[in-house]
XYZ file of C-alpha atoms in Angstrom:
327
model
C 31.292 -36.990 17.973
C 29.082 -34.136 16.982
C 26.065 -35.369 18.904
C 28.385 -35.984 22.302
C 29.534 -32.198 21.388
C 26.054 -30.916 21.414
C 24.765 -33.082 24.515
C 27.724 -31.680 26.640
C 26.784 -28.083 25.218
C 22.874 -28.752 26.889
C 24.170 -30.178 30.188
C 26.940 -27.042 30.223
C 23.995 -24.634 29.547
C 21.574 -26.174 31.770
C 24.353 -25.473 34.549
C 24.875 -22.267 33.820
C 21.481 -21.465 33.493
C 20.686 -22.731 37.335
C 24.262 -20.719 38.585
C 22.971 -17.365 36.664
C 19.712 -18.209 39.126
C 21.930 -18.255 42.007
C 21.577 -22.000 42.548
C 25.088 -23.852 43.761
C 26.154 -27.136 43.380
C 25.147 -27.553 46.764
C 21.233 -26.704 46.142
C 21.375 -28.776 43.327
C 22.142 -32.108 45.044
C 19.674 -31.230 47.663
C 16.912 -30.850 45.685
C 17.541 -33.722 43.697
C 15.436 -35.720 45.716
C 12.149 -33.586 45.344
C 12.516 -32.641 48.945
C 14.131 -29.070 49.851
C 14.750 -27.874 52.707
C 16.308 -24.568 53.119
C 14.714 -21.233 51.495
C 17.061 -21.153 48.735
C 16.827 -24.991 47.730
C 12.533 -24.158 47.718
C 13.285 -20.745 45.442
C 15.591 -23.492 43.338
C 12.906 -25.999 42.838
C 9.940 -24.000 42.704
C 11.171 -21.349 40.550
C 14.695 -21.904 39.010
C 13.856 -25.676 37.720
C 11.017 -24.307 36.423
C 12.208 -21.476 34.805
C 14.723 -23.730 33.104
C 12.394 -26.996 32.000
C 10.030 -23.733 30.492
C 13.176 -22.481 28.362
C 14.460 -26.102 27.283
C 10.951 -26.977 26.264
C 10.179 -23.636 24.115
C 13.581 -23.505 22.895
C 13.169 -26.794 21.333
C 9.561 -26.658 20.198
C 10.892 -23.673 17.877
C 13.373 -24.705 16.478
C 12.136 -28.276 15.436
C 8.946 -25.552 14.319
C 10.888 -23.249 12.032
C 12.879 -26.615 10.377
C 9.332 -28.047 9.593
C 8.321 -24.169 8.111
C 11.811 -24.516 6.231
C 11.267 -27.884 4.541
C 7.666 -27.976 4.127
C 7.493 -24.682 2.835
C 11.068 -24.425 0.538
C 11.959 -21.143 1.847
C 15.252 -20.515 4.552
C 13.250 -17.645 5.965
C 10.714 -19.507 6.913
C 9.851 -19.127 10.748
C 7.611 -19.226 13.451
C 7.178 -15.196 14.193
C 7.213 -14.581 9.969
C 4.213 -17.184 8.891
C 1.900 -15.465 11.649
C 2.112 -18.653 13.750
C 3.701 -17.845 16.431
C 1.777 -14.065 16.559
C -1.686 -15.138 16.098
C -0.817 -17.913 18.412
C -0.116 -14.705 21.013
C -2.826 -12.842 20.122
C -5.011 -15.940 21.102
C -3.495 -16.210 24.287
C -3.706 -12.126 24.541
C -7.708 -12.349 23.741
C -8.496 -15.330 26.019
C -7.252 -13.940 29.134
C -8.653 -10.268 27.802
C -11.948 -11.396 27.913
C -11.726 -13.489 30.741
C -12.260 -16.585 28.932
C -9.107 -18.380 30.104
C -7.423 -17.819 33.120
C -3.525 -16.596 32.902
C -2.390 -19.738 34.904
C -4.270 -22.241 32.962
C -2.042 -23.903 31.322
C -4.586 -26.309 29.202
C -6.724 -22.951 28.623
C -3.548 -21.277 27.588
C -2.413 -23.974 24.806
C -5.848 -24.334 23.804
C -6.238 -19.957 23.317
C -2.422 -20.660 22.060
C -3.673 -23.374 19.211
C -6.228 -21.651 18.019
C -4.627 -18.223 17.498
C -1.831 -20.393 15.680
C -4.854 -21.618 13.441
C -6.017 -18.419 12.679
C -2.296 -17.296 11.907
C -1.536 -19.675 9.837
C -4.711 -20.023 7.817
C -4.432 -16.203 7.405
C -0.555 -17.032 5.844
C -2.167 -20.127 3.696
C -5.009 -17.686 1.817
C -2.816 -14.949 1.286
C -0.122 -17.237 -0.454
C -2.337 -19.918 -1.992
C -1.173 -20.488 -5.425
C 2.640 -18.951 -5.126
C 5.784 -20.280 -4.396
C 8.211 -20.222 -1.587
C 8.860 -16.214 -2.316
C 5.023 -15.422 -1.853
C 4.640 -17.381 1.201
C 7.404 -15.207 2.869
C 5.389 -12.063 1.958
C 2.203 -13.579 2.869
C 3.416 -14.286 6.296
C 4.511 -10.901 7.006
C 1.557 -9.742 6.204
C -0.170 -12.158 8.020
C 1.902 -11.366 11.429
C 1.306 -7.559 10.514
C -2.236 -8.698 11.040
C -1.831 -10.311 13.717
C 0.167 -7.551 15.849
C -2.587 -5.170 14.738
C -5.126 -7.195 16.254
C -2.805 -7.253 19.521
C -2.633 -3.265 19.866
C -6.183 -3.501 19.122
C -6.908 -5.332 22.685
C -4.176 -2.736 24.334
C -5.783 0.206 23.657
C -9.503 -2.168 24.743
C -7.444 -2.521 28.237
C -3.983 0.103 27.997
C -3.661 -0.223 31.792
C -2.929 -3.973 30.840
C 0.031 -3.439 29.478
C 2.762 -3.915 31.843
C 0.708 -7.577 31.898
C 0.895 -8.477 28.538
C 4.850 -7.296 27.877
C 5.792 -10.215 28.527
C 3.891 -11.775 25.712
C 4.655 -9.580 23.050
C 8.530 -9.721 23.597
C 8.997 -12.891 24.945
C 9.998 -14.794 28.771
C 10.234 -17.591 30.240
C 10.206 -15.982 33.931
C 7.331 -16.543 36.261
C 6.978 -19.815 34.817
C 6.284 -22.882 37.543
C 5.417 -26.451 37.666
C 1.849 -25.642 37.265
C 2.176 -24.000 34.343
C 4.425 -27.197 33.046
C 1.306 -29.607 33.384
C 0.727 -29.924 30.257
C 3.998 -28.863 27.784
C 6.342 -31.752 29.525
C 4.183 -34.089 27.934
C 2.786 -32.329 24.961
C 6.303 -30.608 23.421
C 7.951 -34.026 23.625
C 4.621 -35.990 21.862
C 5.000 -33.687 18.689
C 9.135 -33.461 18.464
C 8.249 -37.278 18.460
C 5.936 -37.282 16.021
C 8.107 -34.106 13.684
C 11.025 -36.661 13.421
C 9.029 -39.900 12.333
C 7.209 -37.138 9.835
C 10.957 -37.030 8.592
C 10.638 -38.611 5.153
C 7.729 -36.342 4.380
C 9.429 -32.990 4.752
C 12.268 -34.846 2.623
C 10.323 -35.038 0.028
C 8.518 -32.152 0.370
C 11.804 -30.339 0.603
C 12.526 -31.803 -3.213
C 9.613 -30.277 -4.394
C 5.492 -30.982 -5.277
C 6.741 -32.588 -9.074
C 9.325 -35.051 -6.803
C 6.483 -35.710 -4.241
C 3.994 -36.504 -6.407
C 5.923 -38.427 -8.482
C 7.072 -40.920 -5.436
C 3.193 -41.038 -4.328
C 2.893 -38.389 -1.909
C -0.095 -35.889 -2.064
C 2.148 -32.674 -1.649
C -0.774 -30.649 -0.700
C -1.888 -32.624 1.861
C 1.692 -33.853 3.293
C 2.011 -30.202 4.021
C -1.070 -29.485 5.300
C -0.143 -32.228 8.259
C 3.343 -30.988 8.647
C 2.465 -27.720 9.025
C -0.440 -28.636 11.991
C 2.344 -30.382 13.580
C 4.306 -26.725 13.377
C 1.411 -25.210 14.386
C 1.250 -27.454 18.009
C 4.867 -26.792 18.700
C 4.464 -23.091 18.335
C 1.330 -22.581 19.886
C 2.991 -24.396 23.193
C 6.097 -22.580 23.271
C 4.109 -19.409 22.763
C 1.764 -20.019 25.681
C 4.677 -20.513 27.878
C 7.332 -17.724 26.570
C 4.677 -15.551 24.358
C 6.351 -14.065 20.931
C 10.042 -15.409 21.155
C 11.832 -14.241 17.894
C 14.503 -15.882 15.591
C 14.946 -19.387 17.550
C 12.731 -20.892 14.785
C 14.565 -19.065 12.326
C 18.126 -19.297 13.096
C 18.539 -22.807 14.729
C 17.022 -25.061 11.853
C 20.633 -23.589 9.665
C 22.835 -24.635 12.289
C 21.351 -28.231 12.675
C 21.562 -28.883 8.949
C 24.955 -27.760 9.050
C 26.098 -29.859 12.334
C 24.326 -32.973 11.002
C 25.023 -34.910 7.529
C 21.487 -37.277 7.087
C 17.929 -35.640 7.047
C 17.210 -37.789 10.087
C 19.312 -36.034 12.437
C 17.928 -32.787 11.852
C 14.867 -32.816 14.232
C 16.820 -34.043 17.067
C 19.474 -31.324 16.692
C 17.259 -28.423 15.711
C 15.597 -29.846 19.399
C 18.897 -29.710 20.822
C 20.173 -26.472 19.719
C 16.706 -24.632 20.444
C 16.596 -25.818 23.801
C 20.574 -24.377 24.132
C 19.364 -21.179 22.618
C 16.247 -20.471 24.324
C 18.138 -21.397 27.766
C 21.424 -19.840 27.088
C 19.536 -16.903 26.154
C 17.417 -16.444 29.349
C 20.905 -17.125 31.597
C 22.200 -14.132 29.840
C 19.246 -11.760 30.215
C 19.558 -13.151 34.022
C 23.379 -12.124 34.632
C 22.308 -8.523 32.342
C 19.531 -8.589 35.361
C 21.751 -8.722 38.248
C 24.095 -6.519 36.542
C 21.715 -3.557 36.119
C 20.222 -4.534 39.563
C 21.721 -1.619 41.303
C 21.310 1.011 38.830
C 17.827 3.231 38.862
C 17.000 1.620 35.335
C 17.499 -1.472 37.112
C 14.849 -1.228 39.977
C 12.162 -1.366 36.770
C 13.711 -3.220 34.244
C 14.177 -7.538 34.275
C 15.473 -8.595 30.981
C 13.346 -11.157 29.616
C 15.102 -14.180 27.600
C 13.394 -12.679 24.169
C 15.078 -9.172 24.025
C 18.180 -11.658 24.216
C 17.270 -13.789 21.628
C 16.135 -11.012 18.927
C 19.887 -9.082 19.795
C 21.522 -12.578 18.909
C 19.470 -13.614 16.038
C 19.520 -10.580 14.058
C 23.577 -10.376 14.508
C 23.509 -14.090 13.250
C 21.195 -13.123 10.217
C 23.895 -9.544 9.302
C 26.674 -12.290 9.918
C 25.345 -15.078 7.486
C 24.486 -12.303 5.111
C 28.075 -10.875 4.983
C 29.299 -14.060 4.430
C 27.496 -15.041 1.618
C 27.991 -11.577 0.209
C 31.743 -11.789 0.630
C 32.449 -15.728 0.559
């Protein structure tokens, strides 16, 4: 029942998504066959569809990242934008197109700038906390990110007039996104979700901790190691699609251990649930758009989907706090 529950909640958000766009029934059976005709069926399928597949794929790259960060690791604050993943993973994207190494449409430059930033990131997190437990990781990763988003003002004040370019990155969107930039994430996103829920039994016992591991024959060390690189290529995708999208990662893994019983239902839902998230999220900051459209403030401001996200996730966080506070 709770899996039916959640599917109808994606096909229910993926429709509101496409009527915040503007799209109507209408343009959606017409562009069903690949073929539009009219002006607003083209914006549909060349932007809105887009736009949508970009925020479904992030979304659920995330959130099956931050449950892998959560197991592997032992620590519920585990997450994509507090292990210096997901920001060195920015800053490679950030420094690639700076330089002029990668282009900004590339989308195979972009998840390979992406992936090696997310290296970097995390290696930074691994050194800093080698040797501590869950507690120390935390730290290590903020101070890894701190590094990270130094390194990022660093190449704004090499190019400030870049700015207004790079905002996008640094708070998070899924706008502007088409099927070129798609080539490579509908294939790639899906590949590692695959591969993060057969990896299932390993962040089990991982999850017990190194004694249990070791004791059933795992190498703990090295069982992280690969579930963290499998982190590392969801986050590094997502980010070279939406840039620095906050709390997805952090929030959703909670609510798909809570929604399903087994271990082996929790990469499917965190999938699930991110994708809902990331798209319900971006619908929102479209309606907020149109609202503010005819306002002065609203001839320079678009909302982008992670100002939405970061709003939501931190009232989430006070929320779970107060409860556990005042159970």
């Amino acid at each position: 029942m709770t899996r039916v529950l959640v599917l109808l909640l994606v096909v229910l958000t993926a429709l509101l998504h496409l009527g915040a766009g503007g799209a109507g029934p209408g343009d959606l059976l017409a562009v069903a066959d690949g073929r539009p005709a009219t002006l607003d069926e083209r914006i549909l399928w060349e932007l809105g569809l887009p736009r949508l597949v970009t925020a479904a794929l992030a979304g659920a790259a995330l959130g099956v990242a931050g449950h892998l960060l959560q197991t592997s690791l032992r620590n519920q604050l585990a997450a994509p934008e507090l292990t210096a993943v997901n920001p060195g993973a920015v800053l490679g994207v950030l420094a690639a197109t700076t330089f002029g190494l990668v282009s900004p449409d590339s989308a195979l430059g972009g998840l390979g700038a992406a992936l090696l930033g997310g290296v970097l990131g995390g290696a930074v997190t691994w050194l800093l906390s080698a040797g501590g437990g869950p507690g120390r990781a935390v730290i290590a990763g903020l101070l890894g990110s701190a590094l990270m988003g130094g390194l990022v003002t660093l190449l704004l004040a090499y190019q400030p007039g870049r700015f207004g370019n790079v905002l996008r990155w640094l708070v998070g969107s899924v706008e502007g996104r088409v099927w070129d930039h798609l080539v490579i994430a509908v294939w790639w996103i899906p590949l590692w979700l695959c591969v993060a829920w057969a990896a299932t039994a390993v962040t089990t016992l991982l999850q017990g901790g190194d004694q249990h591991a070791a004791s059933l024959g795992l190498a703990p060390r090295r069982a992280r190691l690969a579930v963290l690189g499998i982190a590392v290529a969801l986050i590094a995708c997502a980010a070279s699609l939406a840039g620095a999208i906050a709390f997805v990662g952090l929030v959703v893994p909670h609510a798909a251990r809570r929604l399903t019983g087994g271990p082996g239902g929790h990469v499917p839902a965190a999938a699930l649930l991110g994708a809902v998230a990331l798209v319900g999220a971006d619908a929102a900051a479209q309606v907020l758009t149109r609202l503010i459209a005819g306002t002065e403030l609203g001839h320079r401001l678009g909302l982008p989907a992670g100002v939405i996200t970061a709003l939501a996730g931190a009232a989430v966080l006070v929320a779970i706090v107060y409860r556990e506070k005042n159970p």
